[in-house]
């Protein structure tokens, strides 16, 4: 790492494994929206109503991944505690963060994930949970030619291999 | 390849989902003592041709259970809903 390559149409891509920091999941039940929003506001964040839009405040990123679940990536451990209405789970060791950068990043993802990564369908500032080689991953687009992918730690070697092998074959 | 609309994630390929069975089945009341009612509930399924309601789990997406209205003859999907919302609605109607 990092791995450099080009897609079959000649666009450059750099794949890198980066420091995830801390990843915290909040999950809940019927009162999730109210309780999670209060917990997030204490961290200067808020609960998004949108399941596609990434919420960023400084070094903290939040993704509303389901009606009663949110993932928070942060550079420091958040002071969140579980309660009767909120389950706080530290997933920092459960995911690895990859970045794909370059003019070919969207093209490479289009070849391995069944989603439309055009700017119109997947604008900057949005995310999606989807399958990469049948493995559940979260894809975030912080910049036009920049993607962040959270992958299960146990699949790191396989999925990096899949991406780099694809670039090698394209070259 | 089916394309299923997830109310949370949007339109996705069938490969992101797993089929969860017939969504029209209703569990007998827990006090039901007739074995036939339980055998029917657990084992007996129709094989309908035409519109049908099915459970699908968005396993590599939001992990929500959906109820999908699918035509078993044409594979046309005419609607999809979060199963939890349909259940909540049924509870309200029953109340």
PDB file of C-alpha atoms in Angstrom:
ATOM      1  CA  UNK A   1       0.000   0.000   0.000  1.00  0.00           C
ATOM      2  CA  UNK A   2      -0.649   2.361  -1.601  1.00  0.00           C
ATOM      3  CA  UNK A   3      -1.473   0.511  -4.855  1.00  0.00           C
ATOM      4  CA  UNK A   4      -1.315   2.479  -8.094  1.00  0.00           C
ATOM      5  CA  UNK A   5      -3.015   1.475 -11.311  1.00  0.00           C
ATOM      6  CA  UNK A   6      -5.195   2.447 -14.214  1.00  0.00           C
ATOM      7  CA  UNK A   7      -8.618   1.270 -15.312  1.00  0.00           C
ATOM      8  CA  UNK A   8      -9.180  -0.299 -18.720  1.00  0.00           C
ATOM      9  CA  UNK A   9      -9.954   3.168 -20.098  1.00  0.00           C
ATOM     10  CA  UNK A  10      -6.633   4.535 -18.863  1.00  0.00           C
ATOM     11  CA  UNK A  11      -7.788   6.545 -15.828  1.00  0.00           C
ATOM     12  CA  UNK A  12      -5.457   6.493 -12.827  1.00  0.00           C
ATOM     13  CA  UNK A  13      -6.480   5.130  -9.421  1.00  0.00           C
ATOM     14  CA  UNK A  14      -4.628   4.989  -6.116  1.00  0.00           C
ATOM     15  CA  UNK A  15      -5.892   2.541  -3.499  1.00  0.00           C
ATOM     16  CA  UNK A  16      -4.750   3.097   0.053  1.00  0.00           C
ATOM     17  CA  UNK A  17      -5.536   1.737   3.469  1.00  0.00           C
ATOM     18  CA  UNK A  18      -5.937   4.629   5.894  1.00  0.00           C
ATOM     19  CA  UNK A  19      -6.364   4.992   9.607  1.00  0.00           C
ATOM     20  CA  UNK A  20     -10.035   4.521  10.441  1.00  0.00           C
ATOM     21  CA  UNK A  21      -9.781   6.136  13.852  1.00  0.00           C
ATOM     22  CA  UNK A  22     -12.835   5.229  15.884  1.00  0.00           C
ATOM     23  CA  UNK A  23     -16.076   3.807  14.546  1.00  0.00           C
ATOM     24  CA  UNK A  24     -19.127   3.799  16.795  1.00  0.00           C
ATOM     25  CA  UNK A  25     -22.550   2.392  16.024  1.00  0.00           C
ATOM     26  CA  UNK A  26     -25.680   3.727  17.671  1.00  0.00           C
ATOM     27  CA  UNK A  27     -28.727   1.498  17.468  1.00  0.00           C
ATOM     28  CA  UNK A  28     -32.094   1.711  19.104  1.00  0.00           C
ATOM     29  CA  UNK A  29     -35.769   1.043  19.007  1.00  0.00           C
ATOM     30  CA  UNK A  30     -38.973   3.059  18.782  1.00  0.00           C
ATOM     31  CA  UNK A  31     -37.521   6.254  20.274  1.00  0.00           C
ATOM     32  CA  UNK A  32     -34.275   6.017  18.306  1.00  0.00           C
ATOM     33  CA  UNK A  33     -34.633   9.295  16.388  1.00  0.00           C
ATOM     34  CA  UNK A  34     -35.219  11.336  19.522  1.00  0.00           C
ATOM     35  CA  UNK A  35     -32.611   9.621  21.694  1.00  0.00           C
ATOM     36  CA  UNK A  36     -29.896   9.372  19.041  1.00  0.00           C
ATOM     37  CA  UNK A  37     -30.367  12.982  17.996  1.00  0.00           C
ATOM     38  CA  UNK A  38     -29.919  14.106  21.600  1.00  0.00           C
ATOM     39  CA  UNK A  39     -26.770  11.979  21.932  1.00  0.00           C
ATOM     40  CA  UNK A  40     -25.366  13.313  18.664  1.00  0.00           C
ATOM     41  CA  UNK A  41     -26.130  16.925  19.528  1.00  0.00           C
ATOM     42  CA  UNK A  42     -23.962  16.509  22.595  1.00  0.00           C
ATOM     43  CA  UNK A  43     -21.157  15.758  20.092  1.00  0.00           C
ATOM     44  CA  UNK A  44     -22.055  18.817  17.965  1.00  0.00           C
ATOM     45  CA  UNK A  45     -23.698  16.551  15.388  1.00  0.00           C
ATOM     46  CA  UNK A  46     -27.295  15.877  14.490  1.00  0.00           C
ATOM     47  CA  UNK A  47     -29.224  12.882  13.265  1.00  0.00           C
ATOM     48  CA  UNK A  48     -29.825  13.015   9.535  1.00  0.00           C
ATOM     49  CA  UNK A  49     -33.279  12.208   8.215  1.00  0.00           C
ATOM     50  CA  UNK A  50     -31.619  11.135   4.980  1.00  0.00           C
ATOM     51  CA  UNK A  51     -30.193   7.655   4.442  1.00  0.00           C
ATOM     52  CA  UNK A  52     -27.939   8.755   1.579  1.00  0.00           C
ATOM     53  CA  UNK A  53     -26.358  11.991   2.822  1.00  0.00           C
ATOM     54  CA  UNK A  54     -23.148  11.977   4.855  1.00  0.00           C
ATOM     55  CA  UNK A  55     -23.007  14.382   7.819  1.00  0.00           C
ATOM     56  CA  UNK A  56     -19.554  15.850   8.498  1.00  0.00           C
ATOM     57  CA  UNK A  57     -18.412  18.130  11.306  1.00  0.00           C
ATOM     58  CA  UNK A  58     -14.639  18.574  11.391  1.00  0.00           C
ATOM     59  CA  UNK A  59     -13.053  15.167  11.935  1.00  0.00           C
ATOM     60  CA  UNK A  60     -16.355  13.451  12.707  1.00  0.00           C
ATOM     61  CA  UNK A  61     -18.504  11.756  10.062  1.00  0.00           C
ATOM     62  CA  UNK A  62     -21.961  10.265  10.607  1.00  0.00           C
ATOM     63  CA  UNK A  63     -23.931   7.960   8.330  1.00  0.00           C
ATOM     64  CA  UNK A  64     -27.600   7.146   8.990  1.00  0.00           C
ATOM     65  CA  UNK A  65     -27.446   3.577   7.738  1.00  0.00           C
ATOM     66  CA  UNK A  66     -30.957   2.469   8.741  1.00  0.00           C
ATOM     67  CA  UNK A  67     -34.037   3.958  10.408  1.00  0.00           C
ATOM     68  CA  UNK A  68     -32.717   2.907  13.816  1.00  0.00           C
ATOM     69  CA  UNK A  69     -28.970   2.838  13.246  1.00  0.00           C
ATOM     70  CA  UNK A  70     -26.192   5.343  12.688  1.00  0.00           C
ATOM     71  CA  UNK A  71     -22.429   4.906  12.241  1.00  0.00           C
ATOM     72  CA  UNK A  72     -20.020   7.556  13.469  1.00  0.00           C
ATOM     73  CA  UNK A  73     -16.372   7.790  12.455  1.00  0.00           C
ATOM     74  CA  UNK A  74     -14.223  10.032  14.631  1.00  0.00           C
ATOM     75  CA  UNK A  75     -10.577  10.791  15.328  1.00  0.00           C
ATOM     76  CA  UNK A  76     -11.095  10.518  19.088  1.00  0.00           C
ATOM     77  CA  UNK A  77     -13.237   8.110  21.053  1.00  0.00           C
ATOM     78  CA  UNK A  78     -16.687   9.556  21.601  1.00  0.00           C
ATOM     79  CA  UNK A  79     -18.110   9.754  25.084  1.00  0.00           C
ATOM     80  CA  UNK A  80     -21.353   7.956  24.353  1.00  0.00           C
ATOM     81  CA  UNK A  81     -22.948   5.528  26.774  1.00  0.00           C
ATOM     82  CA  UNK A  82     -25.569   2.854  26.240  1.00  0.00           C
ATOM     83  CA  UNK A  83     -28.933   3.330  27.907  1.00  0.00           C
ATOM     84  CA  UNK A  84     -32.311   1.574  27.899  1.00  0.00           C
ATOM     85  CA  UNK A  85     -33.116   3.281  24.587  1.00  0.00           C
ATOM     86  CA  UNK A  86     -29.711   3.343  22.919  1.00  0.00           C
ATOM     87  CA  UNK A  87     -27.126   0.630  22.225  1.00  0.00           C
ATOM     88  CA  UNK A  88     -23.609   2.006  21.698  1.00  0.00           C
ATOM     89  CA  UNK A  89     -21.158  -0.378  20.047  1.00  0.00           C
ATOM     90  CA  UNK A  90     -17.480   0.212  19.304  1.00  0.00           C
ATOM     91  CA  UNK A  91     -16.779  -1.161  15.802  1.00  0.00           C
ATOM     92  CA  UNK A  92     -13.310   0.368  15.456  1.00  0.00           C
ATOM     93  CA  UNK A  93     -11.654  -3.044  15.149  1.00  0.00           C
ATOM     94  CA  UNK A  94     -14.403  -4.457  12.932  1.00  0.00           C
ATOM     95  CA  UNK A  95     -13.860  -2.266   9.885  1.00  0.00           C
ATOM     96  CA  UNK A  96     -10.902  -1.186   7.787  1.00  0.00           C
ATOM     97  CA  UNK A  97     -10.901   2.040   5.799  1.00  0.00           C
ATOM     98  CA  UNK A  98      -9.792   2.104   2.168  1.00  0.00           C
ATOM     99  CA  UNK A  99      -9.521   5.210   0.028  1.00  0.00           C
ATOM    100  CA  UNK A 100      -9.766   5.203  -3.756  1.00  0.00           C
ATOM    101  CA  UNK A 101      -8.504   8.367  -5.388  1.00  0.00           C
ATOM    102  CA  UNK A 102      -7.985   9.513  -8.926  1.00  0.00           C
ATOM    103  CA  UNK A 103      -9.861  10.025 -12.147  1.00  0.00           C
ATOM    104  CA  UNK A 104     -10.476   6.288 -12.426  1.00  0.00           C
ATOM    105  CA  UNK A 105     -11.866   5.757  -8.914  1.00  0.00           C
ATOM    106  CA  UNK A 106     -15.524   5.897  -9.942  1.00  0.00           C
ATOM    107  CA  UNK A 107     -14.821   3.749 -12.980  1.00  0.00           C
ATOM    108  CA  UNK A 108     -13.063   1.089 -10.928  1.00  0.00           C
ATOM    109  CA  UNK A 109     -15.952   0.922  -8.442  1.00  0.00           C
ATOM    110  CA  UNK A 110     -18.444   0.691 -11.296  1.00  0.00           C
ATOM    111  CA  UNK A 111     -16.674  -2.461 -12.439  1.00  0.00           C
ATOM    112  CA  UNK A 112     -16.922  -4.231  -9.061  1.00  0.00           C
ATOM    113  CA  UNK A 113     -20.112  -2.846  -7.467  1.00  0.00           C
ATOM    114  CA  UNK A 114     -23.582  -2.849  -9.044  1.00  0.00           C
ATOM    115  CA  UNK A 115     -24.225   0.849  -8.455  1.00  0.00           C
ATOM    116  CA  UNK A 116     -24.141   3.920 -10.676  1.00  0.00           C
ATOM    117  CA  UNK A 117     -21.118   5.957  -9.544  1.00  0.00           C
ATOM    118  CA  UNK A 118     -21.697   8.860 -11.919  1.00  0.00           C
ATOM    119  CA  UNK A 119     -21.777  12.243 -10.232  1.00  0.00           C
ATOM    120  CA  UNK A 120     -25.458  12.580 -11.037  1.00  0.00           C
ATOM    121  CA  UNK A 121     -26.443   9.313  -9.354  1.00  0.00           C
ATOM    122  CA  UNK A 122     -23.849   9.312  -6.593  1.00  0.00           C
ATOM    123  CA  UNK A 123     -23.051  12.977  -5.830  1.00  0.00           C
ATOM    124  CA  UNK A 124     -20.223  14.184  -3.618  1.00  0.00           C
ATOM    125  CA  UNK A 125     -21.363  14.099  -0.001  1.00  0.00           C
ATOM    126  CA  UNK A 126     -23.464  10.953  -0.305  1.00  0.00           C
ATOM    127  CA  UNK A 127     -22.880   7.347   0.687  1.00  0.00           C
ATOM    128  CA  UNK A 128     -24.309   3.883   0.127  1.00  0.00           C
ATOM    129  CA  UNK A 129     -24.211   0.547   1.836  1.00  0.00           C
ATOM    130  CA  UNK A 130     -23.844  -2.120  -0.767  1.00  0.00           C
ATOM    131  CA  UNK A 131     -22.082  -5.344  -1.704  1.00  0.00           C
ATOM    132  CA  UNK A 132     -18.523  -5.656  -2.964  1.00  0.00           C
ATOM    133  CA  UNK A 133     -17.896  -9.259  -4.024  1.00  0.00           C
ATOM    134  CA  UNK A 134     -20.976 -10.193  -1.917  1.00  0.00           C
ATOM    135  CA  UNK A 135     -19.472  -8.536   1.165  1.00  0.00           C
ATOM    136  CA  UNK A 136     -21.395  -5.716   2.820  1.00  0.00           C
ATOM    137  CA  UNK A 137     -19.434  -2.446   2.606  1.00  0.00           C
ATOM    138  CA  UNK A 138     -20.104   1.254   3.065  1.00  0.00           C
ATOM    139  CA  UNK A 139     -19.011   3.534   0.212  1.00  0.00           C
ATOM    140  CA  UNK A 140     -18.714   7.255   0.882  1.00  0.00           C
ATOM    141  CA  UNK A 141     -17.866   9.964  -1.662  1.00  0.00           C
ATOM    142  CA  UNK A 142     -16.134  12.915   0.029  1.00  0.00           C
ATOM    143  CA  UNK A 143     -14.778  14.286  -3.257  1.00  0.00           C
ATOM    144  CA  UNK A 144     -15.380  14.029  -6.992  1.00  0.00           C
ATOM    145  CA  UNK A 145     -12.479  11.637  -7.524  1.00  0.00           C
ATOM    146  CA  UNK A 146     -12.302  10.321  -3.992  1.00  0.00           C
ATOM    147  CA  UNK A 147     -14.121   7.440  -2.331  1.00  0.00           C
ATOM    148  CA  UNK A 148     -13.868   6.008   1.163  1.00  0.00           C
ATOM    149  CA  UNK A 149     -14.860   2.375   1.673  1.00  0.00           C
ATOM    150  CA  UNK A 150     -15.407   0.746   5.041  1.00  0.00           C
ATOM    151  CA  UNK A 151     -14.924  -3.001   4.739  1.00  0.00           C
ATOM    152  CA  UNK A 152     -15.156  -5.784   7.319  1.00  0.00           C
ATOM    153  CA  UNK A 153     -11.684  -6.329   8.786  1.00  0.00           C
ATOM    154  CA  UNK A 154     -11.726 -10.048   8.061  1.00  0.00           C
ATOM    155  CA  UNK A 155     -12.233  -9.337   4.356  1.00  0.00           C
ATOM    156  CA  UNK A 156      -9.422  -6.783   4.028  1.00  0.00           C
ATOM    157  CA  UNK A 157      -6.905  -8.968   2.230  1.00  0.00           C
ATOM    158  CA  UNK A 158      -9.483 -10.469  -0.129  1.00  0.00           C
ATOM    159  CA  UNK A 159     -11.121  -7.190  -1.134  1.00  0.00           C
ATOM    160  CA  UNK A 160      -7.870  -5.264  -1.569  1.00  0.00           C
ATOM    161  CA  UNK A 161      -6.703  -8.193  -3.683  1.00  0.00           C
ATOM    162  CA  UNK A 162      -9.878  -8.029  -5.749  1.00  0.00           C
ATOM    163  CA  UNK A 163      -9.425  -4.310  -6.450  1.00  0.00           C
ATOM    164  CA  UNK A 164      -5.711  -4.449  -7.187  1.00  0.00           C
ATOM    165  CA  UNK A 165      -6.105  -7.571  -9.307  1.00  0.00           C
ATOM    166  CA  UNK A 166      -8.757  -5.782 -11.327  1.00  0.00           C
ATOM    167  CA  UNK A 167      -6.375  -2.890 -11.954  1.00  0.00           C
ATOM    168  CA  UNK A 168      -3.563  -5.279 -12.874  1.00  0.00           C
ATOM    169  CA  UNK A 169      -5.760  -7.060 -15.415  1.00  0.00           C
ATOM    170  CA  UNK A 170      -6.943  -3.740 -16.868  1.00  0.00           C
ATOM    171  CA  UNK A 171      -3.342  -2.650 -17.339  1.00  0.00           C
TER     172      UNK A 171
ATOM    173  CA  UNK B   1     -31.939 -10.180 -12.412  1.00  0.00           C
ATOM    174  CA  UNK B   2     -34.544  -8.528 -10.215  1.00  0.00           C
ATOM    175  CA  UNK B   3     -34.097  -4.915  -9.221  1.00  0.00           C
ATOM    176  CA  UNK B   4     -35.750  -4.237  -5.882  1.00  0.00           C
ATOM    177  CA  UNK B   5     -36.557  -0.811  -4.514  1.00  0.00           C
ATOM    178  CA  UNK B   6     -35.461  -0.543  -0.910  1.00  0.00           C
ATOM    179  CA  UNK B   7     -37.303   2.300   0.890  1.00  0.00           C
ATOM    180  CA  UNK B   8     -34.055   3.101   2.736  1.00  0.00           C
ATOM    181  CA  UNK B   9     -31.320   2.574   0.124  1.00  0.00           C
ATOM    182  CA  UNK B  10     -33.069   2.986  -3.223  1.00  0.00           C
ATOM    183  CA  UNK B  11     -33.096   0.687  -6.242  1.00  0.00           C
ATOM    184  CA  UNK B  12     -30.672  -2.219  -5.824  1.00  0.00           C
ATOM    185  CA  UNK B  13     -29.761  -5.511  -7.452  1.00  0.00           C
ATOM    186  CA  UNK B  14     -31.362  -8.705  -6.189  1.00  0.00           C
ATOM    187  CA  UNK B  15     -27.889  -9.964  -5.179  1.00  0.00           C
ATOM    188  CA  UNK B  16     -27.939  -7.545  -2.228  1.00  0.00           C
ATOM    189  CA  UNK B  17     -31.033  -9.274  -0.827  1.00  0.00           C
ATOM    190  CA  UNK B  18     -32.044 -12.668   0.458  1.00  0.00           C
ATOM    191  CA  UNK B  19     -35.527 -14.074  -0.032  1.00  0.00           C
ATOM    192  CA  UNK B  20     -37.419 -14.455   3.228  1.00  0.00           C
ATOM    193  CA  UNK B  21     -40.538 -16.328   2.235  1.00  0.00           C
ATOM    194  CA  UNK B  22     -44.267 -15.790   1.876  1.00  0.00           C
ATOM    195  CA  UNK B  23     -45.362 -12.550   3.549  1.00  0.00           C
ATOM    196  CA  UNK B  24     -49.030 -13.484   3.568  1.00  0.00           C
ATOM    197  CA  UNK B  25     -48.623 -16.197   6.197  1.00  0.00           C
ATOM    198  CA  UNK B  26     -49.957 -15.348   9.637  1.00  0.00           C
ATOM    199  CA  UNK B  27     -48.819 -17.191  12.704  1.00  0.00           C
ATOM    200  CA  UNK B  28     -51.643 -18.906  14.602  1.00  0.00           C
ATOM    201  CA  UNK B  29     -52.508 -17.536  17.991  1.00  0.00           C
ATOM    202  CA  UNK B  30     -50.071 -18.895  20.569  1.00  0.00           C
ATOM    203  CA  UNK B  31     -52.974 -20.597  22.335  1.00  0.00           C
ATOM    204  CA  UNK B  32     -53.874 -22.530  19.176  1.00  0.00           C
ATOM    205  CA  UNK B  33     -53.844 -26.238  20.038  1.00  0.00           C
ATOM    206  CA  UNK B  34     -54.829 -27.720  16.666  1.00  0.00           C
ATOM    207  CA  UNK B  35     -51.633 -29.287  15.208  1.00  0.00           C
ATOM    208  CA  UNK B  36     -52.942 -28.788  11.665  1.00  0.00           C
ATOM    209  CA  UNK B  37     -52.898 -25.021  12.072  1.00  0.00           C
ATOM    210  CA  UNK B  38     -49.222 -25.170  13.053  1.00  0.00           C
ATOM    211  CA  UNK B  39     -48.315 -27.649  10.320  1.00  0.00           C
ATOM    212  CA  UNK B  40     -49.936 -25.350   7.765  1.00  0.00           C
ATOM    213  CA  UNK B  41     -48.132 -22.340   9.178  1.00  0.00           C
ATOM    214  CA  UNK B  42     -44.701 -23.963   9.265  1.00  0.00           C
ATOM    215  CA  UNK B  43     -44.718 -26.211   6.186  1.00  0.00           C
ATOM    216  CA  UNK B  44     -47.569 -25.571   3.774  1.00  0.00           C
ATOM    217  CA  UNK B  45     -47.145 -22.916   1.093  1.00  0.00           C
ATOM    218  CA  UNK B  46     -49.075 -22.085  -2.023  1.00  0.00           C
ATOM    219  CA  UNK B  47     -47.218 -21.594  -5.282  1.00  0.00           C
ATOM    220  CA  UNK B  48     -49.229 -18.700  -6.676  1.00  0.00           C
ATOM    221  CA  UNK B  49     -49.044 -17.444 -10.232  1.00  0.00           C
ATOM    222  CA  UNK B  50     -49.425 -13.689 -10.352  1.00  0.00           C
ATOM    223  CA  UNK B  51     -49.263 -10.981  -7.683  1.00  0.00           C
ATOM    224  CA  UNK B  52     -47.677 -12.085  -4.443  1.00  0.00           C
ATOM    225  CA  UNK B  53     -46.282 -10.565  -1.250  1.00  0.00           C
ATOM    226  CA  UNK B  54     -42.836 -11.720  -0.189  1.00  0.00           C
ATOM    227  CA  UNK B  55     -40.342 -10.982   2.537  1.00  0.00           C
ATOM    228  CA  UNK B  56     -36.901  -9.878   1.367  1.00  0.00           C
ATOM    229  CA  UNK B  57     -33.963  -8.988   3.607  1.00  0.00           C
ATOM    230  CA  UNK B  58     -31.602  -6.248   2.410  1.00  0.00           C
ATOM    231  CA  UNK B  59     -28.699  -8.145   3.830  1.00  0.00           C
ATOM    232  CA  UNK B  60     -25.761  -6.200   2.361  1.00  0.00           C
ATOM    233  CA  UNK B  61     -27.529  -2.832   2.558  1.00  0.00           C
ATOM    234  CA  UNK B  62     -29.553  -1.432   5.428  1.00  0.00           C
ATOM    235  CA  UNK B  63     -30.393  -4.905   6.780  1.00  0.00           C
ATOM    236  CA  UNK B  64     -34.080  -4.075   6.918  1.00  0.00           C
ATOM    237  CA  UNK B  65     -36.807  -6.609   6.204  1.00  0.00           C
ATOM    238  CA  UNK B  66     -39.019  -5.587   3.319  1.00  0.00           C
ATOM    239  CA  UNK B  67     -42.380  -6.711   2.024  1.00  0.00           C
ATOM    240  CA  UNK B  68     -42.182  -6.770  -1.754  1.00  0.00           C
ATOM    241  CA  UNK B  69     -45.184  -7.081  -4.047  1.00  0.00           C
ATOM    242  CA  UNK B  70     -43.947  -9.193  -6.959  1.00  0.00           C
ATOM    243  CA  UNK B  71     -45.746 -10.844  -9.833  1.00  0.00           C
ATOM    244  CA  UNK B  72     -44.429 -14.407  -9.906  1.00  0.00           C
ATOM    245  CA  UNK B  73     -45.335 -14.732 -13.569  1.00  0.00           C
ATOM    246  CA  UNK B  74     -43.735 -11.567 -14.948  1.00  0.00           C
ATOM    247  CA  UNK B  75     -41.337 -10.689 -12.083  1.00  0.00           C
ATOM    248  CA  UNK B  76     -42.793  -7.181 -12.142  1.00  0.00           C
ATOM    249  CA  UNK B  77     -42.420  -5.506  -8.760  1.00  0.00           C
ATOM    250  CA  UNK B  78     -45.302  -3.177  -7.964  1.00  0.00           C
ATOM    251  CA  UNK B  79     -44.303  -2.014  -4.493  1.00  0.00           C
ATOM    252  CA  UNK B  80     -41.977  -2.492  -1.558  1.00  0.00           C
ATOM    253  CA  UNK B  81     -42.368  -1.458   2.054  1.00  0.00           C
ATOM    254  CA  UNK B  82     -40.480  -1.740   5.302  1.00  0.00           C
ATOM    255  CA  UNK B  83     -42.007  -4.776   7.010  1.00  0.00           C
ATOM    256  CA  UNK B  84     -41.852  -2.994  10.348  1.00  0.00           C
ATOM    257  CA  UNK B  85     -44.066  -0.194   9.036  1.00  0.00           C
ATOM    258  CA  UNK B  86     -46.600  -2.628   7.603  1.00  0.00           C
ATOM    259  CA  UNK B  87     -46.655  -4.474  10.944  1.00  0.00           C
ATOM    260  CA  UNK B  88     -47.133  -1.184  12.814  1.00  0.00           C
ATOM    261  CA  UNK B  89     -50.011  -0.306  10.504  1.00  0.00           C
ATOM    262  CA  UNK B  90     -51.613  -3.717  11.051  1.00  0.00           C
ATOM    263  CA  UNK B  91     -51.307  -3.231  14.812  1.00  0.00           C
ATOM    264  CA  UNK B  92     -53.009   0.175  14.569  1.00  0.00           C
ATOM    265  CA  UNK B  93     -55.854  -1.287  12.523  1.00  0.00           C
ATOM    266  CA  UNK B  94     -56.255  -4.152  14.980  1.00  0.00           C
ATOM    267  CA  UNK B  95     -56.276  -1.822  17.998  1.00  0.00           C
TER     268      UNK B  95
END
